[in-house]
Short mmCIF file of C-alpha atoms in Angstrom, two decimals:
data_model
loop_
_atom_site.label_atom_id
_atom_site.label_comp_id
_atom_site.label_asym_id
_atom_site.label_seq_id
_atom_site.Cartn_x
_atom_site.Cartn_y
_atom_site.Cartn_z
CA MET A 279 119.86 173.69 212.15
CA THR A 280 119.51 173.04 208.82
CA GLU A 281 118.78 176.68 207.77
CA ASN A 282 121.47 177.39 209.59
CA ASN A 283 124.11 175.06 209.16
CA ASP A 284 123.38 175.01 205.11
CA PRO A 285 122.36 178.47 204.35
CA GLY A 286 125.12 177.98 200.90
CA GLY A 287 122.89 175.19 200.61
CA LEU A 288 119.64 176.61 199.76
CA SER A 289 121.23 179.39 197.56
CA SER A 290 122.70 176.61 195.21
CA ARG A 291 120.37 174.75 195.13
CA ALA A 292 118.08 178.45 194.29
CA GLU A 293 120.74 179.01 192.37
CA GLU A 294 121.24 175.58 190.34
CA PHE A 295 117.71 175.70 189.87
CA LEU A 296 118.22 179.44 188.35
CA GLN A 297 119.99 177.88 186.20
CA VAL A 298 117.84 174.75 185.07
CA PHE A 299 115.08 177.54 184.67
CA LYS A 300 117.26 180.00 182.69
CA LYS A 301 117.82 176.70 180.26
CA GLY A 302 115.10 175.77 180.22
CA ALA A 303 114.17 179.65 178.39
CA GLU A 304 117.03 179.31 176.65
CA PHE A 305 115.88 175.85 175.10
CA THR A 306 112.60 176.72 174.90
CA GLN A 307 113.88 180.11 173.30
CA GLY A 308 115.72 177.85 170.97
CA LEU A 309 112.41 176.03 170.10
CA LEU A 310 109.96 178.53 169.02
CA LYS A 311 113.15 180.04 166.70
CA GLU A 312 113.30 176.76 165.46
CA ASN A 313 109.37 176.67 165.19
CA GLU A 314 109.37 180.19 163.45
CA ARG A 315 112.00 179.08 161.69
CA LEU A 316 110.50 175.99 160.16
CA ARG A 317 107.14 177.54 159.83
CA TYR A 318 109.04 180.40 157.68
CA ARG A 319 110.78 177.47 155.14
CA VAL A 320 106.59 176.00 155.21
CA LEU A 321 105.86 179.12 154.51
CA GLU A 322 108.60 179.35 151.52
CA LEU A 323 107.74 175.83 150.07
CA GLU A 324 104.16 176.45 150.21
CA GLN A 325 105.12 179.72 148.03
CA GLN A 326 107.26 177.60 146.40
CA LEU A 327 105.20 175.15 145.12
CA ARG A 328 102.31 177.51 144.37
CA ALA A 329 104.81 179.07 142.30
CA GLU A 330 106.54 176.20 140.64
CA GLY A 331 104.23 173.21 141.31
CA PRO A 332 100.90 174.32 139.10
CA SER A 333 102.88 175.62 136.39
CA ALA A 334 105.07 172.14 136.03
CA GLU A 335 102.13 170.36 136.13
CA LEU A 336 100.40 172.08 133.90
CA GLN A 337 104.17 171.67 131.20
CA LEU A 338 103.61 167.97 131.96
CA LEU A 339 100.31 167.97 130.93
CA LYS A 340 100.81 170.13 128.15
CA GLU A 341 103.38 168.22 126.98
CA LYS A 342 101.56 164.51 127.36
CA LEU A 343 98.06 166.72 125.65
CA CYS A 344 100.63 167.63 122.58
CA ARG A 345 101.91 163.81 122.70
CA VAL A 346 98.45 162.27 122.23
CA GLU A 347 97.17 165.31 119.69
CA THR A 348 100.30 163.72 118.19
CA GLU A 349 99.51 160.59 118.18
CA LYS A 350 96.08 161.31 117.09
CA GLN A 351 96.79 162.50 114.46
CA GLU A 352 98.85 160.37 113.24
CA ILE A 353 96.40 157.17 113.47
CA LEU A 354 93.75 159.93 111.82
CA ASP A 355 96.46 160.29 108.76
CA ARG A 356 96.47 156.34 108.40
CA ILE A 357 93.03 155.94 109.25
CA GLY A 358 92.39 158.36 106.36
CA SER A 359 95.19 156.23 104.42
CA VAL A 360 93.24 153.43 104.51
CA GLU A 361 89.94 155.01 104.12
CA GLN A 362 91.93 155.98 100.73
CA GLU A 363 93.53 152.39 99.90
CA SER A 364 90.14 151.07 100.53
CA LEU A 365 88.39 153.34 98.47
CA ASP A 366 90.83 152.79 95.81
CA PHE A 367 89.96 149.19 95.93
CA ALA A 368 86.56 149.64 95.75
CA ASN A 369 86.76 151.45 92.42
CA ARG A 370 89.13 149.10 91.20
CA TYR A 371 87.14 146.06 92.15
CA ALA A 372 83.94 148.15 89.99
CA GLU A 373 86.40 148.91 87.47
CA ILE A 374 87.38 144.98 86.80
CA GLU A 375 83.34 143.64 87.76
CA ALA A 376 82.84 146.19 85.13
CA GLU A 377 85.31 144.54 82.58
CA ASN A 378 84.09 141.45 83.44
CA ASN A 379 80.82 142.07 82.54
CA LEU A 380 81.67 143.20 79.53
CA LEU A 381 83.55 140.31 78.96
CA ALA A 382 81.07 137.81 79.59
CA ASN A 383 78.87 139.81 77.53
CA LEU A 384 81.00 139.58 74.16
CA TYR A 385 82.17 136.80 75.18
CA ILE A 386 78.69 135.40 74.99
CA THR A 387 77.75 137.61 72.03
CA THR A 388 80.34 136.09 69.69
CA TYR A 389 79.81 132.04 71.27
CA GLN A 390 76.26 132.77 70.29
CA LEU A 391 76.05 133.99 67.20
CA HIS A 392 78.27 131.31 65.87
CA SER A 393 76.29 128.74 67.27
CA THR A 394 74.65 128.18 63.84
CA PHE A 395 74.48 127.89 60.30
CA ASP A 396 70.47 129.22 60.96
CA VAL A 397 70.26 132.82 59.87
CA ILE A 398 66.39 133.14 61.72
CA GLU A 399 68.70 131.55 64.26
CA ILE A 400 71.26 134.07 64.27
CA ILE A 401 68.26 136.92 63.73
CA ARG A 402 66.63 135.47 66.98
CA ILE A 403 70.33 134.86 68.72
CA ILE A 404 70.45 138.98 67.75
CA GLU A 405 67.37 139.99 69.33
CA GLU A 406 68.03 138.27 72.10
CA ILE A 407 71.59 139.63 72.62
CA LEU A 408 70.17 143.57 71.38
CA LEU A 409 67.26 142.36 73.97
CA ASN A 410 68.90 141.12 76.90
CA LEU A 411 72.50 143.17 77.25
CA VAL A 412 71.71 145.96 75.41
CA GLY A 413 67.98 146.53 76.08
CA ALA A 414 66.48 147.22 73.01
CA GLU A 415 63.24 146.20 72.21
CA GLN A 416 62.66 146.92 68.81
CA PHE A 417 64.98 146.44 65.92
CA ALA A 418 65.67 145.98 62.08
CA LEU A 419 67.80 144.22 60.52
CA MET A 420 68.19 146.15 57.16
CA LEU A 421 70.75 144.12 53.91
CA ARG A 422 71.90 145.09 51.02
CA ASP A 423 71.18 143.85 48.21
CA ASP A 424 73.36 141.94 45.39
CA ASP A 425 72.96 145.92 43.72
CA GLY A 426 74.35 147.19 46.58
CA GLN A 427 70.82 148.66 47.67
CA MET A 428 68.48 147.61 50.95
CA VAL A 429 66.25 145.67 50.79
CA GLN A 430 63.03 145.54 53.21
CA PRO A 431 64.07 145.35 56.61
CA LEU A 432 62.95 142.51 58.41
CA LEU A 433 61.87 143.79 61.85
CA SER A 434 61.80 142.00 65.22
CA GLU A 435 59.85 143.05 68.22
CA SER A 436 59.55 140.88 71.18
CA GLY A 437 60.12 137.49 69.10
CA ASP A 438 58.39 138.45 66.02
CA PHE A 439 60.20 138.85 62.80
CA ARG A 440 58.07 140.39 60.08
CA ILE A 441 58.74 142.76 57.23
CA VAL A 442 58.27 146.00 57.37
CA ASN A 443 58.31 149.56 55.54
CA ALA A 444 60.67 151.16 57.10
CA ASP A 445 62.50 154.31 55.72
CA VAL A 446 65.47 152.99 54.74
CA ASN A 447 66.50 156.15 52.98
CA ASP A 448 67.08 157.72 56.80
CA GLN A 449 70.15 160.12 56.30
CA ARG A 450 71.46 158.75 59.82
CA ILE A 451 71.15 154.90 58.31
CA ILE A 452 72.82 156.42 54.99
CA SER A 453 75.25 158.32 56.38
CA VAL A 454 76.69 154.76 58.59
CA LEU A 455 76.16 152.95 56.06
CA SER A 456 78.68 155.25 53.62
CA ARG A 457 81.20 155.30 56.33
CA GLY A 458 81.03 152.11 57.83
CA GLN A 459 80.77 154.16 61.48
CA HIS A 460 77.71 153.32 63.90
CA TRP A 461 75.57 156.33 65.42
CA ILE A 462 74.35 156.35 68.39
CA ALA A 463 71.84 158.97 70.10
CA ASN A 464 73.96 160.38 73.51
CA ALA A 465 71.29 160.79 76.50
CA ASP A 466 70.22 164.25 75.40
CA GLU A 467 68.81 162.82 72.08
CA LEU A 468 67.20 160.24 74.16
CA SER A 469 65.44 161.99 75.63
CA ARG A 470 63.83 164.05 72.73
CA LEU A 471 63.83 161.27 70.66
CA GLY A 472 60.29 159.29 69.77
CA GLU A 473 59.14 156.31 70.29
CA GLY A 474 59.24 155.34 66.83
CA ASP A 475 62.90 157.94 66.13
CA ILE A 476 66.00 155.87 65.49
CA LYS A 477 67.82 155.60 68.53
CA ALA A 478 71.14 153.35 66.84
CA VAL A 479 72.41 152.25 63.44
CA ILE A 480 74.76 150.05 63.20
CA PRO A 481 76.98 148.58 60.45
CA LEU A 482 77.00 145.13 59.37
CA GLN A 483 80.67 145.16 58.17
CA VAL A 484 82.48 142.11 56.72
CA ASP A 485 86.57 142.35 55.38
CA ASN A 486 85.15 145.61 54.98
CA GLU A 487 82.36 145.91 52.88
CA VAL A 488 79.46 146.68 54.70
CA ILE A 489 76.38 144.41 54.45
CA GLY A 490 73.58 145.83 56.06
CA ALA A 491 72.64 147.53 59.42
CA LEU A 492 70.81 146.73 62.32
CA VAL A 493 68.61 150.19 63.76
CA ILE A 494 66.93 150.17 67.14
CA TYR A 495 63.98 152.07 67.51
CA ARG A 496 62.71 151.34 70.81
CA LEU A 497 64.66 150.34 74.35
CA LEU A 498 63.46 149.20 77.11
CA ALA A 499 61.44 151.89 79.82
CA GLN A 500 64.19 152.72 82.12
CA LYS A 501 66.84 151.94 79.44
CA LYS A 502 67.67 155.68 79.96
CA CYS A 503 71.15 156.04 77.59
CA PHE A 504 73.49 153.75 75.95
CA THR A 505 76.50 152.88 77.81
CA ASP A 506 80.33 152.11 76.72
CA ILE A 507 79.00 148.60 77.07
CA ASP A 508 76.52 149.02 74.85
CA GLU A 509 78.72 150.27 72.27
CA GLU A 510 81.61 147.70 72.78
CA ILE A 511 78.52 145.51 71.91
CA PHE A 512 77.88 147.15 69.16
CA ASN A 513 80.73 147.34 67.36
CA LEU A 514 81.44 143.29 68.06
CA LEU A 515 77.93 142.81 66.77
CA GLY A 516 78.54 144.60 64.04
CA GLY A 517 81.06 142.59 62.76
CA HIS A 518 80.64 138.73 63.98
CA ALA A 519 76.72 138.84 62.83
CA ALA A 520 77.34 139.52 60.14
CA MET A 521 79.80 137.01 59.61
CA ALA A 522 77.51 134.61 60.95
CA ILE A 523 74.64 135.73 58.73
CA CYS A 524 77.29 135.29 55.87
CA THR A 525 78.34 132.60 57.00
CA ALA A 526 74.74 130.69 56.88
CA VAL A 527 73.54 132.31 54.41
CA LEU A 528 76.81 130.40 52.17
CA HIS A 529 76.02 127.05 54.17
CA ARG A 530 72.71 127.68 52.83
CA GLU A 531 73.29 127.92 49.35
CA GLY A 532 75.11 125.23 50.01
CA VAL A 533 78.50 127.10 48.80
CA GLY A 534 79.63 127.00 51.95
CA THR A 535 79.20 123.75 53.11
CA PHE A 536 82.59 122.50 53.34
CA SER A 537 84.46 118.32 54.19
CA PHE A 538 87.17 118.42 56.24
CA THR A 539 88.60 116.05 53.64
CA GLN A 540 88.15 117.87 50.86
CA GLY A 541 88.04 120.93 52.33
CA PHE A 542 91.19 121.18 54.35
CA LEU A 543 93.42 117.88 53.89
CA THR A 544 93.56 117.07 50.20
CA GLN A 545 96.04 118.85 48.70
CA PRO A 546 95.17 121.49 45.54
CA MET B 14 83.93 123.47 102.42
CA SER B 15 80.44 122.84 101.27
CA GLU B 16 78.48 122.37 97.84
CA TYR B 17 75.68 124.84 95.96
CA ARG B 18 73.73 123.48 93.39
CA VAL B 19 72.17 126.16 91.52
CA LEU B 20 69.53 125.32 89.08
CA VAL B 21 69.35 128.03 86.18
CA VAL B 22 65.79 127.65 84.27
CA GLU B 23 65.83 129.62 80.96
CA ASP B 24 64.58 129.31 77.45
CA SER B 25 67.23 130.80 75.62
CA PRO B 26 70.84 129.86 75.62
CA THR B 27 71.96 133.51 75.39
CA MET B 28 70.78 134.00 78.09
CA ARG B 29 71.30 130.77 80.30
CA GLN B 30 75.05 131.24 79.14
CA LEU B 31 75.46 134.23 80.63
CA ILE B 32 73.92 133.65 83.93
CA VAL B 33 75.86 130.60 84.35
CA PHE B 34 78.92 132.12 83.42
CA ALA B 35 78.43 134.90 85.83
CA LEU B 36 77.62 132.27 89.00
CA LYS B 37 80.47 129.91 87.79
CA ARG B 38 82.52 132.72 89.86
CA ILE B 39 81.27 131.60 93.00
CA ARG B 40 83.02 128.53 94.46
CA ASN B 41 82.01 125.05 95.40
CA LEU B 42 78.80 125.83 93.08
CA LYS B 43 77.24 122.80 91.07
CA ILE B 44 75.43 124.62 88.20
CA GLU B 45 72.53 122.34 86.55
CA GLU B 46 70.57 123.61 83.55
CA ALA B 47 66.47 123.63 82.06
CA GLY B 48 64.94 125.14 78.75
CA ASP B 49 61.75 125.59 79.75
CA GLY B 50 60.01 124.82 83.37
CA VAL B 51 59.01 121.50 82.86
CA GLY B 52 62.94 120.80 83.07
CA GLY B 53 63.19 122.82 85.66
CA LEU B 54 60.45 121.00 87.73
CA LYS B 55 62.09 117.68 86.99
CA LYS B 56 65.39 118.09 87.67
CA LEU B 57 63.73 119.88 91.14
CA SER B 58 61.86 116.38 91.84
CA ALA B 59 65.74 114.48 91.14
CA GLN B 60 68.09 116.03 93.48
CA LYS B 61 67.85 118.94 96.12
CA PHE B 62 68.99 122.49 95.01
CA ASP B 63 69.72 125.50 96.97
CA LEU B 64 68.76 127.89 94.31
CA VAL B 65 66.72 128.53 91.53
CA VAL B 66 67.11 131.29 89.28
CA THR B 67 64.15 131.28 86.30
CA ASP B 68 63.48 132.99 83.59
CA ILE B 69 59.54 134.54 83.13
CA ASN B 70 58.94 134.64 79.97
CA MET B 71 59.21 130.49 78.48
CA LEU B 72 57.00 129.09 75.68
CA ILE B 73 56.72 125.99 77.76
CA MET B 74 55.93 126.11 81.21
CA ASP B 75 56.87 129.91 82.88
CA GLY B 76 58.06 131.14 85.37
CA LEU B 77 55.19 131.98 87.10
CA LYS B 78 53.74 128.40 87.25
CA LEU B 79 57.62 127.20 87.69
CA VAL B 80 57.33 129.18 91.80
CA SER B 81 54.14 128.55 92.40
CA LEU B 82 54.56 124.79 91.67
CA ILE B 83 58.03 124.76 93.71
CA ARG B 84 55.95 126.59 96.78
CA ASN B 85 53.53 124.07 96.28
CA ASP B 86 55.73 121.06 96.42
CA PRO B 87 56.57 119.88 99.89
CA GLN B 88 59.56 118.95 98.85
CA CYS B 89 61.08 122.01 97.49
CA LYS B 90 59.15 124.86 99.07
CA ASP B 91 61.52 125.89 101.11
CA VAL B 92 64.37 126.98 98.23
CA PRO B 93 65.21 130.46 97.25
CA VAL B 94 64.05 131.28 93.88
CA VAL B 95 65.40 134.59 91.99
CA VAL B 96 63.30 135.71 89.00
CA ILE B 97 64.33 137.59 86.02
CA THR B 98 61.81 139.69 84.49
CA THR B 99 61.61 142.68 81.35
CA GLU B 100 62.60 145.94 82.94
CA GLY B 101 58.54 147.76 82.72
CA ALA B 102 57.30 144.51 83.15
CA THR B 103 56.20 145.65 87.28
CA GLU B 104 52.82 143.35 86.67
CA ASP B 105 55.04 139.96 86.50
CA ARG B 106 57.49 140.94 88.90
CA ASP B 107 54.49 141.26 91.41
CA ARG B 108 52.78 138.14 90.55
CA ALA B 109 55.85 137.05 90.85
CA LEU B 110 57.25 137.85 94.34
CA ALA B 111 53.62 137.14 95.58
CA LEU B 112 53.56 133.82 94.77
CA GLY B 113 56.92 133.10 96.59
CA ALA B 114 59.67 134.27 94.54
CA ASN B 115 62.84 135.50 97.07
CA GLU B 116 64.46 138.81 94.49
CA TYR B 117 64.50 139.55 91.51
CA ILE B 118 66.44 140.57 88.47
CA THR B 119 65.71 142.97 85.68
CA LYS B 120 67.20 142.48 82.09
CA PRO B 121 69.53 144.06 80.65
CA ILE B 122 71.02 141.87 82.19
CA GLN B 123 74.19 142.01 84.56
CA THR B 124 76.90 139.52 85.37
CA ALA B 125 77.12 141.53 88.37
CA ARG B 126 73.74 141.66 89.35
CA ILE B 127 72.91 137.92 88.76
CA LEU B 128 75.99 137.41 91.24
CA GLU B 129 75.15 139.16 94.24
CA VAL B 130 71.46 138.15 94.14
CA ALA B 131 73.36 134.75 94.49
CA LYS B 132 75.72 135.05 96.54
CA LYS B 133 72.73 136.94 98.71
CA MET B 134 70.91 134.31 98.71
CA LEU B 135 73.07 131.47 99.14
CA GLY B 136 74.97 133.40 102.13
CA VAL B 137 77.81 133.25 101.16
#
């Protein structure tokens, strides 16, 4: 009955079903297309990432590396600069230490030489200075007499003093006495010279007059050469030892004994 | 800041003056001087020292005897001792070290060396 009464209803339902099916098919078709489009897009993006991504990252890393390298170089430059400054300070410190050592030696040499009127004590001080500050183990003190002739030298060795028959006519001694300038063997000469040979001659001068000389014969075992400090000490000894000896001799002879009241405070 | 006391035993006034001159550069340092080993020993028995610097060659009680007496004295056996020797006198130096000296300085003396050794011994 129903089939006969509603043949159109079935047909319309079929039609409706077909419509729905058709829409479903269209929707599915659309989805497939969209899916295809998205997959294509994904592929495109993947390709783009593969093509651009690593190089961009690499570029970033390169830039970062470059900055780090620059910083590293700056730090290295700064370290180099600080090291150089440190080296300069160390060198300057060493120079100041050497100057201080020199000044200390010169001060003590002067102070000690003028601390007594006793000639023997002065010679002992000269010996101490030559031994302890210079490293000269054996030396002779040669003084000129009133005629300008060299008297027999007084040899000092390890605290003992004795008159010896040393050659006062050695050319180096004569030359030093005439010129008033010291002669010091350099390192090469020292290595060639024998134990008893003259190593240095220092003129003893007062008021530009050479009154004698200090002649160094033997140095301590490890003393291989004379230094700048030794030369300064020789220069100082040349003047101050001579003056100390002269003062002591004058004092001993009574000429140099002074009285403040008579010598300084009274009117002429 | 603590004060350090140093005893310098040396019969040569020149060398004593040089050693004292060098040591004075250390801050807070009180220096006592003696002209021979006997004088040094008297000072050691009277007060406590942080360092003794002594010459070896002295007429009245040499430095070796002084080192030996210091090391055998319960009152001052631990005080560091620096001896001054002549270059090449290795026998004296070795004897001093064997007797208990802590360090040595050889002649000719350099003020920088005295200062270096004293600072090392005092830990300053």
